[in-house]
CSV table of C-alpha atoms in Angstrom, one decimal:
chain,number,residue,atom,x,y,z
W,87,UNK,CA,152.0,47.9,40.7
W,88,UNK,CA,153.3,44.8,43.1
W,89,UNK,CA,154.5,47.4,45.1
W,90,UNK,CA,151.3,48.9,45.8
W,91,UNK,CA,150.0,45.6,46.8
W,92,UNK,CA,151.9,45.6,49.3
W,93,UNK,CA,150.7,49.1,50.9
W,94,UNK,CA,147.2,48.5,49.6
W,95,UNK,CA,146.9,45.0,52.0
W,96,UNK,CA,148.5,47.4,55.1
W,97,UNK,CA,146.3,49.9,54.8
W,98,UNK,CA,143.4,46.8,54.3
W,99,UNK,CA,144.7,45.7,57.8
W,100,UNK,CA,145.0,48.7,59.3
W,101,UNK,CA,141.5,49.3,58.4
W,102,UNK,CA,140.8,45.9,60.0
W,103,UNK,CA,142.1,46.6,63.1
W,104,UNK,CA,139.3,49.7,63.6
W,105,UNK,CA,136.6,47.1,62.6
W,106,UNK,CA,137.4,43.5,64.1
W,107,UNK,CA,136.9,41.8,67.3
W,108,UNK,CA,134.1,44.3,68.2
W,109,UNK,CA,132.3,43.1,71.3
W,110,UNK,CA,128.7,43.5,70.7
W,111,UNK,CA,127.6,41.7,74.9
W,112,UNK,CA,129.9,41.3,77.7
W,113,UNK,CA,127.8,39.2,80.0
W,114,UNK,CA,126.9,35.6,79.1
W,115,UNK,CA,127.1,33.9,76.0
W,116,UNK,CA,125.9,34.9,72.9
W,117,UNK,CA,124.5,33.3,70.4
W,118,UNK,CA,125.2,33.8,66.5
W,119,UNK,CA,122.6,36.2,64.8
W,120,UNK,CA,121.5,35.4,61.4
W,121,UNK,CA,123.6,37.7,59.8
W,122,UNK,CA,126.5,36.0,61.3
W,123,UNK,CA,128.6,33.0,60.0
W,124,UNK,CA,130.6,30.7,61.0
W,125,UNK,CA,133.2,27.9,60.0
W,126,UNK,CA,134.4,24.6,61.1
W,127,UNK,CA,137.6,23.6,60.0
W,128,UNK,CA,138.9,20.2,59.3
W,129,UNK,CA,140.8,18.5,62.3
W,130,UNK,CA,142.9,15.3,63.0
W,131,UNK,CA,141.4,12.9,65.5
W,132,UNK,CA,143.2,10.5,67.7
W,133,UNK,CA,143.6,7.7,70.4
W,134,UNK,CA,145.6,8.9,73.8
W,135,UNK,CA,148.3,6.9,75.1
W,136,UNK,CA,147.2,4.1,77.0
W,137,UNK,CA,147.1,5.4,81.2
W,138,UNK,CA,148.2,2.3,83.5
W,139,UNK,CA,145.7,1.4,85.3
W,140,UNK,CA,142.5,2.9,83.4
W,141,UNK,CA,141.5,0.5,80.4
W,142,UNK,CA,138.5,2.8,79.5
W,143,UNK,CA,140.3,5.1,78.1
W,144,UNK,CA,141.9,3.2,75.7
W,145,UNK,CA,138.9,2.9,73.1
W,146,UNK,CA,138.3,6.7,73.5
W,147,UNK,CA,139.4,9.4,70.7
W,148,UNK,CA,139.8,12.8,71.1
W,149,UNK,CA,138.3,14.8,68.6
W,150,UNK,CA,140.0,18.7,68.4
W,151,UNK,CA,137.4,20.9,67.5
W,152,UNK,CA,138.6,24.6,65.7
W,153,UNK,CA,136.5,27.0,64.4
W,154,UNK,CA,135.6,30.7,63.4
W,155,UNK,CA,132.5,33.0,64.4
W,156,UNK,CA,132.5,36.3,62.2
W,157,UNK,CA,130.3,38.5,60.6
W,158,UNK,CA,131.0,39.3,57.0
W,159,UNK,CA,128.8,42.8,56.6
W,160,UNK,CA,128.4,41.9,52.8
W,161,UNK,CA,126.3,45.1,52.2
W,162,UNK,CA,128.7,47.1,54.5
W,163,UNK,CA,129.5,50.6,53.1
W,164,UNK,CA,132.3,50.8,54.9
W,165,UNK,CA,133.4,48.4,53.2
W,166,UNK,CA,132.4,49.0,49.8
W,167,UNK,CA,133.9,52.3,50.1
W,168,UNK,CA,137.1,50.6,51.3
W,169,UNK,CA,137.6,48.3,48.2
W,170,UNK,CA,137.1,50.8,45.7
W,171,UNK,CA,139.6,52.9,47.5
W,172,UNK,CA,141.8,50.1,47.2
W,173,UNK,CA,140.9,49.4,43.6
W,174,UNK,CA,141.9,53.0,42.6
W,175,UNK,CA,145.0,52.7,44.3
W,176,UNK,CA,146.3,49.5,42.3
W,177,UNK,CA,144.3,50.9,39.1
W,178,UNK,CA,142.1,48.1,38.9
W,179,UNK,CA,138.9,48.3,37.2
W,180,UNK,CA,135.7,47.4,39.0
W,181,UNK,CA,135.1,44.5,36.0
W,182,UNK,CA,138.4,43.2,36.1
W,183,UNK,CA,139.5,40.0,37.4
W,184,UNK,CA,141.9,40.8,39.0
W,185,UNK,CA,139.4,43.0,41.1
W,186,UNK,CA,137.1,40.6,41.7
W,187,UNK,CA,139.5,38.4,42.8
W,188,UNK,CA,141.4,40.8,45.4
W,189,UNK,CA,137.9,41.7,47.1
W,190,UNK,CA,137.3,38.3,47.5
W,191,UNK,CA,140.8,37.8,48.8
W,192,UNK,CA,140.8,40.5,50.8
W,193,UNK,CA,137.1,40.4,52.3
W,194,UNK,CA,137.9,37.8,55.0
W,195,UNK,CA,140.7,40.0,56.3
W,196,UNK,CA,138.0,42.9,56.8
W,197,UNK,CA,135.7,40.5,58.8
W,198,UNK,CA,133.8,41.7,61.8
W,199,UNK,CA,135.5,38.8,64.7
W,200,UNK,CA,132.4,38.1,66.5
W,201,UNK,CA,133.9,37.4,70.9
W,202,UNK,CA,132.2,35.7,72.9
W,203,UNK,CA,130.0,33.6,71.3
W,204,UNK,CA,129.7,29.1,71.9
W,205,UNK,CA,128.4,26.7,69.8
W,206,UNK,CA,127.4,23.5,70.3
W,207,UNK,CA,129.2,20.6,68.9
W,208,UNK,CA,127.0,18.0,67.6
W,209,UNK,CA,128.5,14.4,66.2
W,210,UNK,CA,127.0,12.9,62.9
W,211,UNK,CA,127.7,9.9,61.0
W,212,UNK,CA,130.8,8.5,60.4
W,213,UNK,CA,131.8,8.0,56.5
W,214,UNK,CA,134.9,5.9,55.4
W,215,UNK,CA,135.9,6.1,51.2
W,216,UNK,CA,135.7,9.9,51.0
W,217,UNK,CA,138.2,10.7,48.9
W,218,UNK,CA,137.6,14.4,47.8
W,219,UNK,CA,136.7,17.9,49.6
W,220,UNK,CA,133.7,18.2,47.1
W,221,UNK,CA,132.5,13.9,48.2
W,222,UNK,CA,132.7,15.5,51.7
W,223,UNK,CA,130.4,18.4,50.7
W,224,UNK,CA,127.6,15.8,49.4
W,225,UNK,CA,127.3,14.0,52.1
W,226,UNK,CA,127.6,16.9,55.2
W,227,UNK,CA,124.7,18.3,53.0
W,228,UNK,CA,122.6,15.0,53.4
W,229,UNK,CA,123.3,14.7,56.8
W,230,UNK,CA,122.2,18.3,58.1
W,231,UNK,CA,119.1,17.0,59.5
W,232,UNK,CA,120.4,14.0,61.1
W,233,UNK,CA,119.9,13.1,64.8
W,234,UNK,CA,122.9,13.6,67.0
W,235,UNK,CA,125.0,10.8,68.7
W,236,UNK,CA,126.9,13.1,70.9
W,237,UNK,CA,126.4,17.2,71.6
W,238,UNK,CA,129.1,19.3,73.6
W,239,UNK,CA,129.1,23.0,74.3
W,240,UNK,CA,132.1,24.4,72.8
W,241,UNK,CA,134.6,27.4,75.0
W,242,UNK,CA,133.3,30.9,73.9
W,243,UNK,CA,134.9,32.5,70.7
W,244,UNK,CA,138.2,35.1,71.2
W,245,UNK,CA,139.1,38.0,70.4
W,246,UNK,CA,139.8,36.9,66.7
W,247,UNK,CA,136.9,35.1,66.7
W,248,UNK,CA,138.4,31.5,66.7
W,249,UNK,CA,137.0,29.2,69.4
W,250,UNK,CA,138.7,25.2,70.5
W,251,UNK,CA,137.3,22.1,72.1
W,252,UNK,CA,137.2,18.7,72.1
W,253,UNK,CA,135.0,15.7,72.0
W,254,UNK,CA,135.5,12.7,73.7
W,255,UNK,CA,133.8,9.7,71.8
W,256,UNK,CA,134.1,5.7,71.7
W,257,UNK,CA,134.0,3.3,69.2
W,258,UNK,CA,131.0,2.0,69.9
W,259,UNK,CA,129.6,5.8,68.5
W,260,UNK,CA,130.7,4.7,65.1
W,261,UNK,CA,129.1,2.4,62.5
W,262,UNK,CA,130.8,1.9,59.6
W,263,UNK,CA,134.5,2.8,61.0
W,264,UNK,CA,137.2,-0.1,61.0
W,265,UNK,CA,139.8,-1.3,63.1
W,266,UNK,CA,142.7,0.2,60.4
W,267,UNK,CA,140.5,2.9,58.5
W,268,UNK,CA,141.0,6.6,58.5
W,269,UNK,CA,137.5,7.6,58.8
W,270,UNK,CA,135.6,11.1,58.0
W,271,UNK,CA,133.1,12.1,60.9
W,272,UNK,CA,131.1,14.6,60.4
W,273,UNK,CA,130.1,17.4,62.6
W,274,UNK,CA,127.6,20.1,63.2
W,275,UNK,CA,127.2,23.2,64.6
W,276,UNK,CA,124.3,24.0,66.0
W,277,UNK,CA,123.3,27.2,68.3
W,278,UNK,CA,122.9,26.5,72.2
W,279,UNK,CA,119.2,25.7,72.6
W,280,UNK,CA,119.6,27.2,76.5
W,281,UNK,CA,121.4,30.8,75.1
W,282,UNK,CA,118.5,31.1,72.0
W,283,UNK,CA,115.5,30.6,74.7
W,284,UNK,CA,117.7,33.3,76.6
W,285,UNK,CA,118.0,35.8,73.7
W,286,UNK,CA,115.7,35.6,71.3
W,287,UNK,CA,112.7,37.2,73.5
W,288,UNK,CA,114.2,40.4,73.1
W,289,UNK,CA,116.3,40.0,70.0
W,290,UNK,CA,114.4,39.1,66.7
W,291,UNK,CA,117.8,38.4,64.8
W,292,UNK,CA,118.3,35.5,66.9
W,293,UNK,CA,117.9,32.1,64.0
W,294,UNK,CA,117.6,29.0,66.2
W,295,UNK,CA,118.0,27.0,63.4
W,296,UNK,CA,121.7,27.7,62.1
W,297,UNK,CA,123.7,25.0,61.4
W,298,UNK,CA,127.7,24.7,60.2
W,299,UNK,CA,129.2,21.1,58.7
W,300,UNK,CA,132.9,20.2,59.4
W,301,UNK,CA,134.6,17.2,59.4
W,302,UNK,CA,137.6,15.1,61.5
W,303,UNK,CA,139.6,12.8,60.5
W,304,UNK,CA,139.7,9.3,62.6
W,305,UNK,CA,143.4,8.4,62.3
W,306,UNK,CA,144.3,4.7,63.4
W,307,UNK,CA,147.7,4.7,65.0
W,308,UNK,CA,149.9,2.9,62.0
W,309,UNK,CA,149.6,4.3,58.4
W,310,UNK,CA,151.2,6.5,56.1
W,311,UNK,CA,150.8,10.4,57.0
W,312,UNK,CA,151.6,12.9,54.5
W,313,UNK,CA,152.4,16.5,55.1
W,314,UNK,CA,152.3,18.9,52.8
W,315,UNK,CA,153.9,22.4,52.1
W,316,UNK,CA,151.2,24.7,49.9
W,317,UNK,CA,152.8,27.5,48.7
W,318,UNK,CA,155.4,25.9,45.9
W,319,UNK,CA,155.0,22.9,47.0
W,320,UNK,CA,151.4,22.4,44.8
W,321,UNK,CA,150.7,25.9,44.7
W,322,UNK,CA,152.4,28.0,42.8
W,323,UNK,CA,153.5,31.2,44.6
W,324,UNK,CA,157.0,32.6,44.3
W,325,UNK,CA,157.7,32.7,48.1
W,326,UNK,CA,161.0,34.4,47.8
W,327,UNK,CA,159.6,37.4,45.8
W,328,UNK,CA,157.4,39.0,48.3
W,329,UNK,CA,156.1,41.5,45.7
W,330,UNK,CA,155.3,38.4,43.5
W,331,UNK,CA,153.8,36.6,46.5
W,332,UNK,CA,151.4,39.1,47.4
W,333,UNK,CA,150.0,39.4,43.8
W,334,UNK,CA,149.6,35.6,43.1
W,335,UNK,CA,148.1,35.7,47.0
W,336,UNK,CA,145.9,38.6,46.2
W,337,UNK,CA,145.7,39.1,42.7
W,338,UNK,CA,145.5,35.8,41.0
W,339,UNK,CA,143.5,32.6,40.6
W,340,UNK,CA,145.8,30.0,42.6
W,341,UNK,CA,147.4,28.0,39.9
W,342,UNK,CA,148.9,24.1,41.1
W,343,UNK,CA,152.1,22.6,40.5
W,344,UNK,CA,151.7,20.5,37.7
W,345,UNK,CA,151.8,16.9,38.3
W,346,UNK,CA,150.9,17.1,42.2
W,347,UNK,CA,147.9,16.2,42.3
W,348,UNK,CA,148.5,13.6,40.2
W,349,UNK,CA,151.0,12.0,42.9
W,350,UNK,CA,148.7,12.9,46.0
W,351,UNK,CA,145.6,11.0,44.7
W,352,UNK,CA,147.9,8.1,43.6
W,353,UNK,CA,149.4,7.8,47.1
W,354,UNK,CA,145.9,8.2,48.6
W,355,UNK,CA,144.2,5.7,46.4
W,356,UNK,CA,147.0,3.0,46.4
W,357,UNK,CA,148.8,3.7,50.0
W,358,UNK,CA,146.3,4.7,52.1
W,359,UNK,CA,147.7,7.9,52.7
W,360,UNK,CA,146.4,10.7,54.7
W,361,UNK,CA,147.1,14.3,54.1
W,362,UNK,CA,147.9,17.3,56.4
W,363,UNK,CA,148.8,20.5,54.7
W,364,UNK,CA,150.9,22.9,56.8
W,365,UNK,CA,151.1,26.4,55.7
W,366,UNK,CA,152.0,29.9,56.3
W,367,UNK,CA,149.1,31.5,54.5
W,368,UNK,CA,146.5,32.7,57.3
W,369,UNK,CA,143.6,31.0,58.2
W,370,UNK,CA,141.6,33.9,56.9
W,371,UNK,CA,143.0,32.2,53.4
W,372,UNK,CA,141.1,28.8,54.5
W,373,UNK,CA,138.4,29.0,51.7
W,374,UNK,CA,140.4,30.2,48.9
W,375,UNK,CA,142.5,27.3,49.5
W,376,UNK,CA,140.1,24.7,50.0
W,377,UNK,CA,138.0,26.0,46.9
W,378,UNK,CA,141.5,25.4,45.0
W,379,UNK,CA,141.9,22.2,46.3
W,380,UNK,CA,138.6,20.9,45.2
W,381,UNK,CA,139.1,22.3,41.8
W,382,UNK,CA,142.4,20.6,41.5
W,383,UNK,CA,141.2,17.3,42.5
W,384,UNK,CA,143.6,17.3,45.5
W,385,UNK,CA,142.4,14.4,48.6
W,386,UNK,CA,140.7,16.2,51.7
W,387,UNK,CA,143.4,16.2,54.7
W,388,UNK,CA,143.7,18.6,57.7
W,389,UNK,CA,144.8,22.1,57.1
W,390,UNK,CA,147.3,23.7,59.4
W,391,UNK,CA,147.2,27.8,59.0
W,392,UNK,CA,149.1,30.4,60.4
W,393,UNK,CA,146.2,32.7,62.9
W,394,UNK,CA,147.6,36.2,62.5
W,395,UNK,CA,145.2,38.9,63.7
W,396,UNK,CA,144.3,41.9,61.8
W,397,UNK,CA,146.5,44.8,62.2
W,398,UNK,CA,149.3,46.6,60.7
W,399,UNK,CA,151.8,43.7,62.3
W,400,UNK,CA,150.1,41.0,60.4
W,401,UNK,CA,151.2,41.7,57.1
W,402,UNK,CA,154.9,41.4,58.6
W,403,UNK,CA,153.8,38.3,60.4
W,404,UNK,CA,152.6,36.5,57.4
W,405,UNK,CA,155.9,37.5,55.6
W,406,UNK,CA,158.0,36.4,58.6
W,407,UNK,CA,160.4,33.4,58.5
W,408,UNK,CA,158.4,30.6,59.0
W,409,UNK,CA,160.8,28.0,60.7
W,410,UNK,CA,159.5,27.8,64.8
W,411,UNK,CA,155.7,27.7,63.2
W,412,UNK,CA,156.6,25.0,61.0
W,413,UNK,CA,158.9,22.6,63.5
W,414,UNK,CA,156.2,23.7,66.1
W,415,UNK,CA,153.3,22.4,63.9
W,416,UNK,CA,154.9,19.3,62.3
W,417,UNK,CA,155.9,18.2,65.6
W,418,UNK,CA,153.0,18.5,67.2
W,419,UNK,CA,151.4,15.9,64.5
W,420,UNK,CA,153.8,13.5,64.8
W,421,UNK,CA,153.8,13.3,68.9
W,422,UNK,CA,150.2,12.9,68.6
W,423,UNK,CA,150.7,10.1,66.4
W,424,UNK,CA,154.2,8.4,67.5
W,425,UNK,CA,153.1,5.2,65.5
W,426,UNK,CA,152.4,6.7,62.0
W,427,UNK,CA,154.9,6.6,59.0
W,428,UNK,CA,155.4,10.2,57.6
W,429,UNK,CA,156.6,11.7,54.3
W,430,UNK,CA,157.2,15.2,54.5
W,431,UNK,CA,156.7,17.0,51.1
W,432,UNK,CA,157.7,20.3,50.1
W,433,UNK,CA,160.5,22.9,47.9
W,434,UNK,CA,163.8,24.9,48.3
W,435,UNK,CA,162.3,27.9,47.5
W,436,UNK,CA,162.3,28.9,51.6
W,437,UNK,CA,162.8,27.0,54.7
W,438,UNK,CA,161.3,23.5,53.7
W,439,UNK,CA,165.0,21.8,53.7
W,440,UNK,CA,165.7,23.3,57.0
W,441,UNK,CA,162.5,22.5,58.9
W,442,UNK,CA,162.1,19.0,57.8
W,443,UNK,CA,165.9,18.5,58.2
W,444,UNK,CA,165.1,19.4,61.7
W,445,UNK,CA,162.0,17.0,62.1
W,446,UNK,CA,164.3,14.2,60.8
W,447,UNK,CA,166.7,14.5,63.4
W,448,UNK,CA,163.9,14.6,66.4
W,449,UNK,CA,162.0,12.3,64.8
W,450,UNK,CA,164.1,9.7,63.3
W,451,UNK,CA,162.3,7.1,63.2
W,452,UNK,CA,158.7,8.8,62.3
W,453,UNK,CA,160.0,9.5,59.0
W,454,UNK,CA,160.7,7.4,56.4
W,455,UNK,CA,161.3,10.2,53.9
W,456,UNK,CA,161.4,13.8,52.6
W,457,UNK,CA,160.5,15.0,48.8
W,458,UNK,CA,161.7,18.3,48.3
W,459,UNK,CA,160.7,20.0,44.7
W,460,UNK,CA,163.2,22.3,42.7
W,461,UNK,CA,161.6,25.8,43.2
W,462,UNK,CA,163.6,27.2,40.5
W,463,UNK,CA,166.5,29.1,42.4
W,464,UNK,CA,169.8,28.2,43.0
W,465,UNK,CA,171.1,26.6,46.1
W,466,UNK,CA,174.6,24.9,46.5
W,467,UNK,CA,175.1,21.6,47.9
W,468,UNK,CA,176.4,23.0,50.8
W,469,UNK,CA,172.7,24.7,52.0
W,470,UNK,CA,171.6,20.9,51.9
W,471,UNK,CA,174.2,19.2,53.3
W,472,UNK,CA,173.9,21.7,56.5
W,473,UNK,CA,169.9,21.5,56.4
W,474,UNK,CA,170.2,17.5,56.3
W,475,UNK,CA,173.2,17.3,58.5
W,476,UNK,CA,173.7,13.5,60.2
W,477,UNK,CA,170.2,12.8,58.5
W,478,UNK,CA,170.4,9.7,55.6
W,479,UNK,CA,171.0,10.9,52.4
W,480,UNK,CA,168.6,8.0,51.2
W,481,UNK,CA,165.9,10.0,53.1
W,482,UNK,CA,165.7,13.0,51.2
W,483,UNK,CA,165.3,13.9,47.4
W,484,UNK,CA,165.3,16.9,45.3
W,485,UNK,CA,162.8,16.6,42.2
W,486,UNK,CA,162.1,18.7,39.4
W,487,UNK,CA,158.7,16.8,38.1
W,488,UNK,CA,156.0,14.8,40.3
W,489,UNK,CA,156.8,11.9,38.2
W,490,UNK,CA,160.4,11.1,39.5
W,491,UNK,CA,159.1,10.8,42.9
W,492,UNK,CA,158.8,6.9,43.3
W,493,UNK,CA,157.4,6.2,47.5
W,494,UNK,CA,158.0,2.7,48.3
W,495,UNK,CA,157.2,2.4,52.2
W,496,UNK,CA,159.7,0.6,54.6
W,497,UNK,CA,158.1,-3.4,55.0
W,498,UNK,CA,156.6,-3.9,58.4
């Protein structure tokens, strides 16, 4: 049956690809209907380098702003029809649990990419001592009616329906923030009040009063930085059995690595530290993981996805060997913050040893040290030695169980 998991999710993106990224206006921007959705994914926010000669910069942060316009067709035949073709393929019944899980897994996949659509950007409160995703929840729900500090119009959506911006704020926009905190500040999407006047005379699904919660992360420039591997690392997953991977992506509840969460809300609580989880899974995965995160009790941090678009090369994609990503991604966090302390956490079951072996030698004095958990197969000495060549040995560790891991940071 694994193996038909594998065709079933082709065909579900080759399906995709007919549906996705449909244009529904070419001419100015758009703004979301009602039956449209869209989501604002958590970002890291930081202080430029200082620029000689201009001391107003150096209280500004910029604030990266990522998110997702779609429309999910709930009551779509189309796609009804779709995942009960798929559930007779894989001989699930439509009771099952493992159905109901696959056509929530697979529904984001199936989305309608909504192009050409912008947002505007609004900037809340600011909220130091959240320490989970479901804390974050509570208070982005109190404060969906709050008046704005700041409002920016966001770039118009792609062709997979992801849009990026920035704000550009100063400390004097924050209340509660501290010289030294890593701060949560919340933001809101809200539709353009100048494209609703524009559309909604002649289009009755226009809802003027949408609004989508994200969050960013203020990070001060020192501090301990955590990132994070998912799959293996404190998911498990079985990344080098791609049959097995595709059923415990698909198939399965997500099921953590005992003990992880433990050590992440101990590092949190008593080092300050701030998480970023890197990933290969999509972003069209972003829920699914961040619903298992909450239920696991893991601390909130940035998430860094892989954006595949749907079609038949995606599947291959999200298989693919994900060393460039990884260095790519990693690296781009620690230049943006070249005075942070970073642990890099993650398994041998893939390319973990390799890619942080890699970050250690460009960045050797970023990070302090590398936790790498047994996955289970075997690897020789050797595969280490290479991956970790002219780094430390005192930098990295192999552990079996959360509890050996013993992070005592370098004294400043």
């Amino acid at each position: 049956m694994t193996s038909l998991v594998t065709a079933a999710v082709v065909v579900a993106l080759f399906y995709a690809r007919g549906i996705s990224g449909f244009v529904r206006n070419n001419g100015g921007v758009v703004p979301i209907k009602a039956d449209e959705d869209a989501i604002l994914f958590p970002t890291l926010s930081r202080r430029p380098a200082p620029v000689p000669g201009n001391e107003s910069n150096d209280t500004d942060w910029v604030v990266p702003v990522h998110g997702w316009i779609y429309e999910p067709e709930h009551d779509s035949l189309r796609r009804r029809a779709f995942l009960k073709l798929l559930r007779r393929v894989l001989d699930l019944e439509k009771g099952e649990e493992a159905s109901k899980i696959l056509a929530r897994r697979v529904r984001p996949f199936l989305f309608d990419n909504e192009r050409g659509k912008a947002l505007t950007v609004e900037l809340l409160s600011d909220v130091c001592g959240i320490d989970s995703i479901a804390d974050g929840d509570a208070v982005a729900e109190q404060q969906q009616a709050a008046n704005p500090r700041l409002r920016a119009r966001m770039p118009r959506s792609g062709r997979d329906g992801h849009f990026k911006g920035q704000l550009h704020i100063s400390d004097e926009d924050f209340e509660s923030c501290r010289a030294g905190d890593t701060c949560s500040i919340l933001l809101r999407l809200v539709q353009p009040a100048d494209a609703v006047a524009e559309s909604s005379s002649s289009n009755s699904d226009i809802a003027s009063d949408r609004v989508f919660m994200g969050t960013t992360y203020l990070l001060p420039p020192t501090g301990l930085s955590v990132i994070s591997d998912v799959d293996d690392t404190i998911k498990l997953s079985n990344v080098l059995n791609k049959k097995e991977l595709l059923r415990n992506t698909f198939l399965k509840e997500f099921e953590a690595v005992p003990g992880m969460s433990e050590l992440y809300q101990t590092w949190s609580e008593q080092l300050g530290a701030t998480f970023h989880f890197v990933s290969s899974s999509p972003w069209q995965l972003y829920r699914e993981l961040s619903n298992f995160m909450e239920r696991e009790q893991f601390p909130m941090g940035s998430f860094h996805l892989k954006q595949i678009r749907a079609k038949p090369s995606a599947i291959q994609k999200m298989l693919s060997d994900p060393f460039e990503t990884k260095v790519r991604t990693i690296g781009n966090i620690l230049d943006a913050y070249p005075g942070r302390t970073f642990v890099l956490v993650g398994d041998t079951g893939e390319k973990d040893p390799e890619v942080y072996g890699e970050i250690c030698r460009r960045y050797p004095y970023q990070v302090w040290r590398v936790y790498l958990r047994d996955a289970g197969e075997e690897s020789s000495s050797r595969r280490f030695d290479l991956a970790f060549e002219k780094v430390p040995r005192d930098v990295w560790t192999i552990f079996s169980d959360p509890s050996e891991v013993d992070l005592v940071l370098p004294e400043r």
